[in-house]
Structure formats: structure tokens, C-alpha cells
Coordinates of C-alpha atoms in Angstrom, one line a residue:
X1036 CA 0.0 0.0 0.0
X1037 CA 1.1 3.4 -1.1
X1038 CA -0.3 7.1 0.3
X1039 CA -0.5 8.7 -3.0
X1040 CA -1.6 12.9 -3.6
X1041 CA -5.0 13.1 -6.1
X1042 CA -4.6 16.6 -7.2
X1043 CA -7.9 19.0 -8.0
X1044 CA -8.9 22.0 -8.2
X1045 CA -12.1 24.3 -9.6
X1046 CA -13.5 27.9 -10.0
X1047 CA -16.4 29.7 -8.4
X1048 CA -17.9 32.8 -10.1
X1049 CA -18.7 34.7 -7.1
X1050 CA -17.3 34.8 -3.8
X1051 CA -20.1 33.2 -2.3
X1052 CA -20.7 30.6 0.2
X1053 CA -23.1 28.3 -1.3
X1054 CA -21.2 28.4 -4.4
X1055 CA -18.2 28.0 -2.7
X1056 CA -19.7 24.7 -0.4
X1057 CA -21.0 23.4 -3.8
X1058 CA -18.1 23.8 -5.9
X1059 CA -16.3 21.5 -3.5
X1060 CA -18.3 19.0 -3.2
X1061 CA -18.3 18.3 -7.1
X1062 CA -14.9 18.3 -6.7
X1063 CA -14.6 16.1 -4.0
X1064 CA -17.2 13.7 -5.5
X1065 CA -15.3 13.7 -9.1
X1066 CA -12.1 12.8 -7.1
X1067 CA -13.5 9.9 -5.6
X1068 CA -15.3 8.6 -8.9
X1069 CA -12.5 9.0 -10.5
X1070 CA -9.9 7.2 -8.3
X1071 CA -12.6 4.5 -6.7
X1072 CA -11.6 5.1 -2.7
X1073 CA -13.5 5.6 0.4
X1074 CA -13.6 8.1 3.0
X1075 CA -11.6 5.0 5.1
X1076 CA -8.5 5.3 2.6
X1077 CA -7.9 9.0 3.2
X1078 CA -5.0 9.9 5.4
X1079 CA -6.1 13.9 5.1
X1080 CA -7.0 16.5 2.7
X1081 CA -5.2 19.7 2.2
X1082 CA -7.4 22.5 0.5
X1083 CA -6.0 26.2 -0.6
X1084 CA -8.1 28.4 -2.1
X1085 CA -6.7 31.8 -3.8
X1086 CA -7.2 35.1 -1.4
X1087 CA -10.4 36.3 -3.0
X1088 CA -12.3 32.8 -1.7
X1089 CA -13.4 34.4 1.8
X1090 CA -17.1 33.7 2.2
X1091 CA -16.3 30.0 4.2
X1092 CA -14.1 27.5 4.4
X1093 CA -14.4 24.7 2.0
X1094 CA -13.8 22.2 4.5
X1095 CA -17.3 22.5 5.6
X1096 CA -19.0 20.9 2.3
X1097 CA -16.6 17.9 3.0
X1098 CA -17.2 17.6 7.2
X1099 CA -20.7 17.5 6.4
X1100 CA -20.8 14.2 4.3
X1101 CA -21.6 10.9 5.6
X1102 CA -18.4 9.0 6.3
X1103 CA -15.9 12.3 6.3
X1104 CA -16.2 12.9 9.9
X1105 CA -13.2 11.8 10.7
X1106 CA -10.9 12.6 7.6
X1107 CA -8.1 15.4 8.8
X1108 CA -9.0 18.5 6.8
X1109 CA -6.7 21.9 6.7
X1110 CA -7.6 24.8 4.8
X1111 CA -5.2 27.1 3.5
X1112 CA -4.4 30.4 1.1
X1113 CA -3.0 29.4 -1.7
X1114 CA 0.5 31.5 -2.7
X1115 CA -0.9 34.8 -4.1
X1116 CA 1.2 34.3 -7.3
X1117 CA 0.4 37.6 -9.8
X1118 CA -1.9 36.5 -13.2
X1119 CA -2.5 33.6 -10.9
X1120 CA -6.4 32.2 -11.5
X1121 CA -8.8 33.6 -9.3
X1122 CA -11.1 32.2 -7.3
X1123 CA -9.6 29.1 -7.3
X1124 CA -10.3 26.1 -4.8
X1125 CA -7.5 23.4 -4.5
X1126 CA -7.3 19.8 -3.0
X1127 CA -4.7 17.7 -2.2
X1128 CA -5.9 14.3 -1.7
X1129 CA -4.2 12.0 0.7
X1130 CA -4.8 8.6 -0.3
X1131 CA -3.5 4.7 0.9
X1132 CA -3.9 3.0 -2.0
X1133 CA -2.3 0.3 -4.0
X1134 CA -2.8 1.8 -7.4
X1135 CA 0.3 3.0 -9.2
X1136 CA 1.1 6.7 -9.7
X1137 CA 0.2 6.6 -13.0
X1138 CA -3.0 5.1 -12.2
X1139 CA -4.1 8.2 -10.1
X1140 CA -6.5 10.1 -11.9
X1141 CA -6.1 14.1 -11.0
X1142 CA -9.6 16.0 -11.5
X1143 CA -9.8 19.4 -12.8
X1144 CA -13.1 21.5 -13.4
X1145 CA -14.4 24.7 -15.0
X1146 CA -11.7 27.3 -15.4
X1147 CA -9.2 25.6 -13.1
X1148 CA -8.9 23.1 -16.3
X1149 CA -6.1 25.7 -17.5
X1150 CA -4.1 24.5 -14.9
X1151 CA -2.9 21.2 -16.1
X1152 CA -5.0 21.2 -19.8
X1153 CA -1.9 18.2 -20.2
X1154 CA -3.2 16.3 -17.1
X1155 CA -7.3 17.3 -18.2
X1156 CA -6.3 15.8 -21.5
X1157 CA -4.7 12.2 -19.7
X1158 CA -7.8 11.6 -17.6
X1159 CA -10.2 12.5 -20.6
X1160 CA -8.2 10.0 -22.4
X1161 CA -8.2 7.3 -19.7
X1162 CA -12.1 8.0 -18.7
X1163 CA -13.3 7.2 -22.9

């Protein structure tokens, strides 16, 4: 067994907390579709969001599902790079698992695709 990083990340439009709350939770869910784990499997989550994200934390759409309760969360800014995308929410999935690195599928969503079109474009690939 291996603790292997999923990567994520996705856009709001507004600084708002439903948005923000919903947003994460689509990206949590596509993670876990993607890569086949439970909530059991997680060592922690690490989630950054850029410094115009201040309506909640994004930790809160993840404590509230059934089975999270337990997984360490930490929220975080991310580095306030200039040009850098805005509104931006990030996770770092920690996961044991005996799949291979290259077997890790990495989700990205609406305007956070940009990020890593070469890693959108591998998991598009793998997903067909």
C-alpha cells in the first residue's frame, strides 16, 4: 500500500458561500469517482483556495458528508502568485492506496482546467 496525492482544483464565479460549499463538493465527488476510494482510505485533505475565496471555508461541504467525519482537513491560502487564476479552490488528496502513480486520476473543473490542460487531457483520455 502506497499514500498517494490526487490533485484537484475548480472555480467559483462569485465569492459566495453556497457556491463556494457546492463547488467542492463536485470536486470532492469527481475525485472519488475517478480514483474508486472511500472516506476510510484518506490519510487527510489539504485544501487552498486563492485570497479572493473568503465567504467560508471549503472544508465545511466535506465535514458534512456521511463518512468524512473523521478525515483530517486543513484549509489554506494558496501562494498569491500575480496573473494567478482567481477564485480558485485546490485539494490535495491523501490517499492509501495500491494503485500506481500513473493510475491516479487528478480532477480538474471549469476554469481551473487551465491549470494542467496536459493532465485534463490524460484523464479525458483514460475516462473514454
Amino acid at each position: 500500500m502506497y499514500l498517494r496525492g490526487i490533485r484537484g482544483a475548480t472555480t467559483v464565479q462569485q465569492n459566495d458561500a453556497e457556491e463556494i460549499l457546492s463547488a467542492t463538493s463536485e470536486l470532492l465527488q469527481g475525485i472519488v469517482e475517478a480514483n474508486d476510494f472511500r472516506p476510510e482510505d484518506i490519510g487527510s485533505v489539504f485544501i487552498t483556495v486563492t485570497e479572493d475565496i473568503t465567504a467560508t471555508f471549503p472544508a465545511r461541504a466535506i465535514r458534512t458528508l456521511i463518512g468524512w467525519e473523521l478525515v483530517p482537513l486543513m484549509c489554506s491560502l494558496e501562494v498569491p502568485v500575480e496573473n494567478a487564476l482567481p477564485k480558485c479552490i485546490r485539494l490535495m488528496v491523501q490517499v492509501n492506496t495500491t494503485k500506481t502513480q500513473a493510475e491516479i486520476n487528478h480532477v480538474y473543473l471549469k476554469e481551473a482546467k487551465a491549470l494542467r490542460p496536459d493532465i485534463v487531457k490524460l484523464t479525458n483520455e483514460a475516462t473514454r
